[in-house]
CSV table of C-alpha atoms and ligand atoms in Angstrom, one decimal:
chain,number,residue,atom,x,y,z
K,73,MET,CA,133.5,122.8,79.0
K,74,ASN,CA,132.0,121.1,82.1
K,75,VAL,CA,133.3,123.3,84.9
K,76,GLY,CA,133.2,122.1,88.6
K,77,ILE,CA,133.5,125.0,91.1
K,78,LEU,CA,134.4,124.0,94.8
K,79,GLY,CA,133.2,126.9,96.9
K,80,SER,CA,130.0,128.8,96.9
K,81,GLY,CA,131.1,132.1,98.4
K,82,ASP,CA,131.3,135.4,96.3
K,83,VAL,CA,134.0,134.0,93.9
K,84,GLY,CA,132.4,130.6,93.3
K,85,LYS,CA,129.1,132.5,92.5
K,86,ALA,CA,130.8,135.1,90.3
K,87,LEU,CA,132.8,132.6,88.3
K,88,ALA,CA,130.0,130.2,88.0
K,89,ALA,CA,127.9,133.0,86.4
K,90,GLY,CA,130.8,133.9,84.1
K,91,PHE,CA,131.1,130.3,82.9
K,92,LEU,CA,127.4,130.1,82.3
K,93,LYS,CA,127.4,133.5,80.4
K,94,HIS,CA,130.1,132.1,78.1
K,95,GLY,CA,128.1,128.9,77.3
K,96,HIS,CA,129.9,126.5,79.5
K,97,ASN,CA,128.2,124.1,82.1
K,98,ALA,CA,128.8,124.8,85.7
K,99,VAL,CA,128.4,123.0,88.8
K,100,LEU,CA,128.9,124.8,92.2
K,101,GLY,CA,130.2,122.5,95.0
K,102,THR,CA,129.1,123.1,98.5
K,103,ARG,CA,128.5,121.4,101.7
K,104,ASP,CA,125.2,123.2,102.1
K,105,PRO,CA,123.1,123.4,98.8
K,106,ALA,CA,120.1,124.7,100.6
K,107,LYS,CA,121.7,128.2,101.1
K,108,LEU,CA,122.0,128.6,97.4
K,109,SER,CA,118.3,128.1,96.3
K,110,ASP,CA,117.9,132.0,95.6
K,111,TRP,CA,121.1,132.0,93.5
K,112,LEU,CA,120.1,129.0,91.6
K,113,ALA,CA,116.7,130.4,90.8
K,114,ARG,CA,118.4,133.4,89.2
K,115,HIS,CA,120.9,131.5,87.2
K,116,ARG,CA,119.3,129.4,84.6
K,117,GLY,CA,121.3,126.1,84.0
K,118,ALA,CA,123.4,126.3,87.2
K,119,ARG,CA,123.5,123.2,89.6
K,120,THR,CA,125.0,122.4,92.9
K,121,GLY,CA,126.7,119.1,94.2
K,122,SER,CA,128.8,117.9,96.9
K,123,PHE,CA,132.7,118.7,96.6
K,124,SER,CA,133.3,115.2,95.1
K,125,GLU,CA,130.3,115.3,92.8
K,126,THR,CA,131.4,118.7,91.5
K,127,ALA,CA,135.0,117.8,91.0
K,128,LYS,CA,133.9,114.5,89.2
K,129,PHE,CA,131.6,116.6,86.9
K,130,GLY,CA,134.5,119.2,85.9
K,131,GLU,CA,136.8,118.7,83.0
K,132,VAL,CA,138.1,121.8,84.7
K,133,VAL,CA,137.9,122.2,88.3
K,134,VAL,CA,137.9,125.8,90.2
K,135,LEU,CA,139.0,126.1,93.7
K,136,ALA,CA,137.2,128.9,95.4
K,137,VAL,CA,137.1,128.2,99.2
K,138,LYS,CA,138.5,130.0,102.1
K,139,GLY,CA,142.3,129.5,102.1
K,140,THR,CA,142.5,127.9,105.4
K,141,MET,CA,140.1,125.3,104.2
K,142,ALA,CA,141.8,124.7,100.7
K,143,LEU,CA,143.4,121.4,101.5
K,144,GLU,CA,140.4,120.1,103.3
K,145,ALA,CA,138.0,121.0,100.6
K,146,LEU,CA,140.4,119.3,97.9
K,147,ARG,CA,140.4,116.1,100.0
K,148,GLY,CA,136.7,116.2,100.2
K,149,ALA,CA,136.7,116.5,96.3
K,150,GLY,CA,138.9,113.4,96.1
K,151,THR,CA,142.2,112.7,94.5
K,152,VAL,CA,140.7,110.7,91.5
K,153,ASN,CA,138.3,113.4,90.7
K,154,LEU,CA,141.2,115.9,90.3
K,155,ALA,CA,143.8,113.8,88.6
K,156,GLY,CA,144.9,115.0,85.1
K,157,LYS,CA,142.5,118.0,85.2
K,158,PRO,CA,143.3,121.9,85.3
K,159,VAL,CA,142.6,123.0,88.8
K,160,ILE,CA,142.2,126.8,88.7
K,161,ASP,CA,143.3,128.1,92.1
K,162,ALA,CA,141.6,131.3,93.0
K,163,THR,CA,142.3,131.0,96.9
K,164,ASN,CA,144.6,133.1,99.0
K,165,PRO,CA,146.3,132.1,102.1
K,166,ILE,CA,144.7,134.8,104.4
K,167,ALA,CA,145.1,134.2,107.9
K,168,ASP,CA,142.5,134.4,110.6
K,169,ALA,CA,143.8,137.7,111.8
K,170,PRO,CA,142.5,141.4,111.4
K,171,PRO,CA,144.3,143.7,108.8
K,172,VAL,CA,146.9,146.2,110.2
K,173,ASN,CA,146.7,149.6,108.5
K,174,GLY,CA,144.9,147.8,105.7
K,175,VAL,CA,147.4,145.1,105.3
K,176,ILE,CA,146.2,141.4,105.9
K,177,LYS,CA,148.2,138.6,107.2
K,178,PHE,CA,149.2,135.4,105.3
K,179,PHE,CA,149.6,131.9,107.0
K,180,THR,CA,152.3,131.1,104.3
K,181,ASN,CA,155.7,132.7,103.8
K,182,LEU,CA,157.5,134.2,100.8
K,183,ASP,CA,159.4,130.9,100.2
K,184,GLU,CA,156.2,128.7,99.9
K,185,SER,CA,152.8,129.6,98.6
K,186,LEU,CA,149.6,128.0,99.2
K,187,MET,CA,149.4,126.7,95.7
K,188,GLU,CA,152.8,124.9,96.0
K,189,ARG,CA,151.3,123.1,99.1
K,190,LEU,CA,148.2,122.1,97.2
K,191,GLN,CA,150.3,121.0,94.2
K,192,ARG,CA,152.6,118.8,96.5
K,193,GLU,CA,149.7,117.3,98.2
K,194,PHE,CA,147.7,116.5,94.7
K,195,PRO,CA,150.7,115.8,92.4
K,196,GLN,CA,148.4,114.5,89.7
K,197,ALA,CA,146.2,117.7,89.5
K,198,HIS,CA,147.4,120.5,87.3
K,199,PHE,CA,147.1,123.7,89.4
K,200,VAL,CA,147.0,127.1,87.8
K,201,LYS,CA,146.9,130.2,90.0
K,202,ALA,CA,144.4,132.7,88.6
K,203,PHE,CA,141.7,135.1,89.8
K,204,ASN,CA,143.3,135.7,93.2
K,205,SER,CA,144.4,139.3,92.6
K,206,VAL,CA,141.0,140.9,91.9
K,207,GLY,CA,137.8,141.3,93.6
K,208,HIS,CA,134.9,139.0,92.6
K,209,ARG,CA,132.8,141.9,91.0
K,210,LEU,CA,135.5,142.6,88.4
K,211,MET,CA,136.3,138.9,87.5
K,212,ILE,CA,134.0,138.6,84.3
K,213,ASN,CA,134.5,141.1,81.4
K,214,PRO,CA,135.6,144.0,83.6
K,215,GLN,CA,135.1,147.5,82.1
K,216,LEU,CA,137.8,149.7,83.3
K,217,LYS,CA,139.3,152.9,82.0
K,218,GLY,CA,142.7,151.6,81.1
K,219,GLY,CA,141.4,148.8,78.9
K,220,LYS,CA,141.9,145.2,79.6
K,221,PRO,CA,143.6,144.3,82.9
K,222,THR,CA,146.1,141.6,83.3
K,223,MET,CA,145.7,138.4,85.1
K,224,PHE,CA,148.9,137.0,86.5
K,225,ILE,CA,148.9,133.2,86.2
K,226,CYS,CA,151.3,130.2,86.9
K,227,GLY,CA,151.4,126.6,87.1
K,228,ASN,CA,153.6,123.6,86.1
K,229,GLU,CA,151.5,122.1,83.3
K,230,GLU,CA,151.5,124.0,80.0
K,231,ALA,CA,148.2,122.4,78.7
K,232,ALA,CA,146.4,123.7,81.8
K,233,LYS,CA,147.6,127.1,81.4
K,234,ARG,CA,146.6,127.0,77.8
K,235,THR,CA,143.1,126.1,78.9
K,236,MET,CA,143.3,129.0,81.4
K,237,ARG,CA,144.4,131.5,78.7
K,238,GLY,CA,141.3,130.6,76.8
K,239,ILE,CA,139.0,131.1,79.6
K,240,LEU,CA,140.8,134.6,80.4
K,241,ASP,CA,140.4,135.6,76.7
K,242,GLN,CA,136.5,134.9,76.9
K,243,PHE,CA,136.4,136.6,80.5
K,244,GLY,CA,138.0,139.8,78.9
K,245,TRP,CA,141.5,139.6,80.5
K,246,GLU,CA,145.0,139.7,79.2
K,247,THR,CA,147.1,136.9,80.4
K,248,ALA,CA,150.6,137.2,82.0
K,249,ASP,CA,152.1,133.7,82.4
K,250,MET,CA,154.7,133.9,85.4
K,251,GLY,CA,155.9,130.4,84.9
K,252,LYS,CA,155.9,127.5,87.2
K,253,ALA,CA,154.1,126.9,90.6
K,254,GLU,CA,156.8,128.8,92.5
K,255,ALA,CA,155.7,132.0,90.9
K,256,ALA,CA,152.6,131.8,93.1
K,257,ARG,CA,154.9,133.1,96.0
K,258,ALA,CA,154.7,136.4,94.0
K,259,ILE,CA,151.1,136.2,92.6
K,260,GLU,CA,149.4,135.3,95.9
K,261,PRO,CA,150.6,138.7,97.7
K,262,LEU,CA,149.0,140.7,94.9
K,263,CYS,CA,145.8,140.1,96.8
K,264,MET,CA,147.3,141.8,99.8
K,265,LEU,CA,148.2,144.9,97.6
K,266,TRP,CA,144.8,144.8,95.9
K,267,LEU,CA,142.9,144.8,99.2
K,268,ILE,CA,144.7,147.9,100.8
K,269,PRO,CA,142.7,150.6,98.9
K,270,GLY,CA,139.7,148.8,99.9
K,271,PHE,CA,140.4,148.7,103.5
K,272,LEU,CA,141.9,152.2,103.7
K,273,ARG,CA,139.7,154.0,101.4
K,274,ASN,CA,136.7,151.8,100.5
K,275,GLU,CA,138.0,151.6,96.8
K,276,TRP,CA,137.4,148.2,95.4
K,277,SER,CA,137.1,149.0,91.5
K,278,HIS,CA,140.7,148.6,90.5
K,279,ALA,CA,142.7,145.7,88.6
K,280,PHE,CA,146.2,145.3,87.8
K,281,LYS,CA,147.8,145.7,84.3
K,282,LEU,CA,151.2,145.1,83.1
K,283,LEU,CA,152.6,147.8,80.8
K,284,ARG,CA,155.3,147.0,78.3
K,285,GLN,CA,157.6,149.4,76.3
K,286,GLU,CA,156.7,149.4,72.6
I,115,NAP,N1,136.0,137.6,97.6
I,115,NAP,C1,136.8,137.9,96.7
I,115,NAP,O1,136.5,139.1,96.0
I,115,NAP,C2,137.9,137.3,96.4
I,115,NAP,C3,138.8,137.7,95.2
I,115,NAP,C4,139.9,136.9,94.9
I,115,NAP,C5,140.2,135.7,95.6
I,115,NAP,N2,139.5,135.5,96.7
I,115,NAP,C6,139.7,134.1,97.5
I,115,NAP,O2,138.8,133.2,96.9
I,115,NAP,C7,138.4,132.3,98.0
I,115,NAP,C8,136.9,132.1,98.0
I,115,NAP,O3,136.6,133.5,98.7
I,115,NAP,P1,135.0,133.9,98.9
I,115,NAP,O4,135.0,135.3,99.2
I,115,NAP,O5,134.2,133.5,97.7
I,115,NAP,O6,134.5,133.1,100.1
I,115,NAP,P2,135.1,132.7,101.5
I,115,NAP,O7,134.2,133.0,102.5
I,115,NAP,O8,136.5,132.9,101.5
I,115,NAP,O9,135.0,131.0,101.2
I,115,NAP,C9,133.6,130.5,101.1
I,115,NAP,C10,133.7,129.0,100.8
I,115,NAP,O10,134.6,128.4,101.6
I,115,NAP,C11,134.0,127.1,102.0
I,115,NAP,N3,134.4,126.5,103.2
I,115,NAP,C12,134.4,127.3,104.5
I,115,NAP,N4,134.8,126.5,105.5
I,115,NAP,C13,135.1,125.1,104.7
I,115,NAP,C14,135.4,123.9,105.4
I,115,NAP,N5,135.7,123.7,106.6
I,115,NAP,N6,135.5,122.9,104.4
I,115,NAP,C15,135.3,123.2,103.1
I,115,NAP,N7,135.0,124.4,102.6
I,115,NAP,C16,134.8,125.3,103.4
I,115,NAP,C17,132.6,127.4,102.0
I,115,NAP,O11,131.8,126.2,101.6
I,115,NAP,P3,130.4,126.0,101.7
I,115,NAP,O12,129.7,126.5,100.5
I,115,NAP,O13,130.3,124.4,101.8
I,115,NAP,O14,130.0,126.7,103.0
I,115,NAP,C18,132.4,128.5,100.9
I,115,NAP,O15,132.0,127.8,99.7
I,115,NAP,C19,139.2,132.7,99.2
I,115,NAP,O16,140.4,131.9,99.2
I,115,NAP,C20,139.5,134.2,99.0
I,115,NAP,O17,140.8,134.6,99.6
I,115,NAP,C21,138.4,136.1,97.1
């Protein structure tokens, strides 16, 4: 697949490396390609582009920018370049405020997630929440003591979620589909929970797993 990744921070780079590792084509979208020259030299086949070039390139688009900038980045990508495509939303609505006892602040509330805002503003794009509840170092084929971890996903479009499930199979994750876009109200705060051991005890090597009765 051709994958266009909007955002060139830790998450954009980790996912781009994962897509390349699994035989996909990846373009990393940034406002400043010069800062990626070292990274490009170390990742054969990777390319960079503007946000609109990147979204146009992608059969699948990944959104991996700072949460406060998510709408702006999508506007830069362009409505027509997102229409009809799965848009994997890895963002979290983290406010520009310091954590309190390890607990971060959101700029959304429990009755409206960031992904619902994005879906409302770009109704023709098929958003799927994923990758937001784990650190970038564990996104690609994580090796964890308890076996395969669970990625909680949601989104309104079944075909986009099937594409997402295929990617997660390749990336070594079990998928738990939580339903439509509203479920992002529950999935986005998992990032808050995931971060607490990091801020309190400098522990960053964990992931969530959904356990079921036999
Ligand atoms: N770090 C993690 O382990 C992790 C894990 C799960 C989810 N997340 C979420 O994933 C997202 C990306 O996180 P990150 O840690 O990779 O990096 P980040 O520092 O949160 O975001 C970096 C990206 O945001 C873009 N950006 C910043 N200001 C912008 C603006 N005004 N307009 C458009 N784009 C702008 C930057 O674009 P340029 O390249 O153009 O500078 C850069 O690509 C966040 O929403 C974060 O909450 C992070």
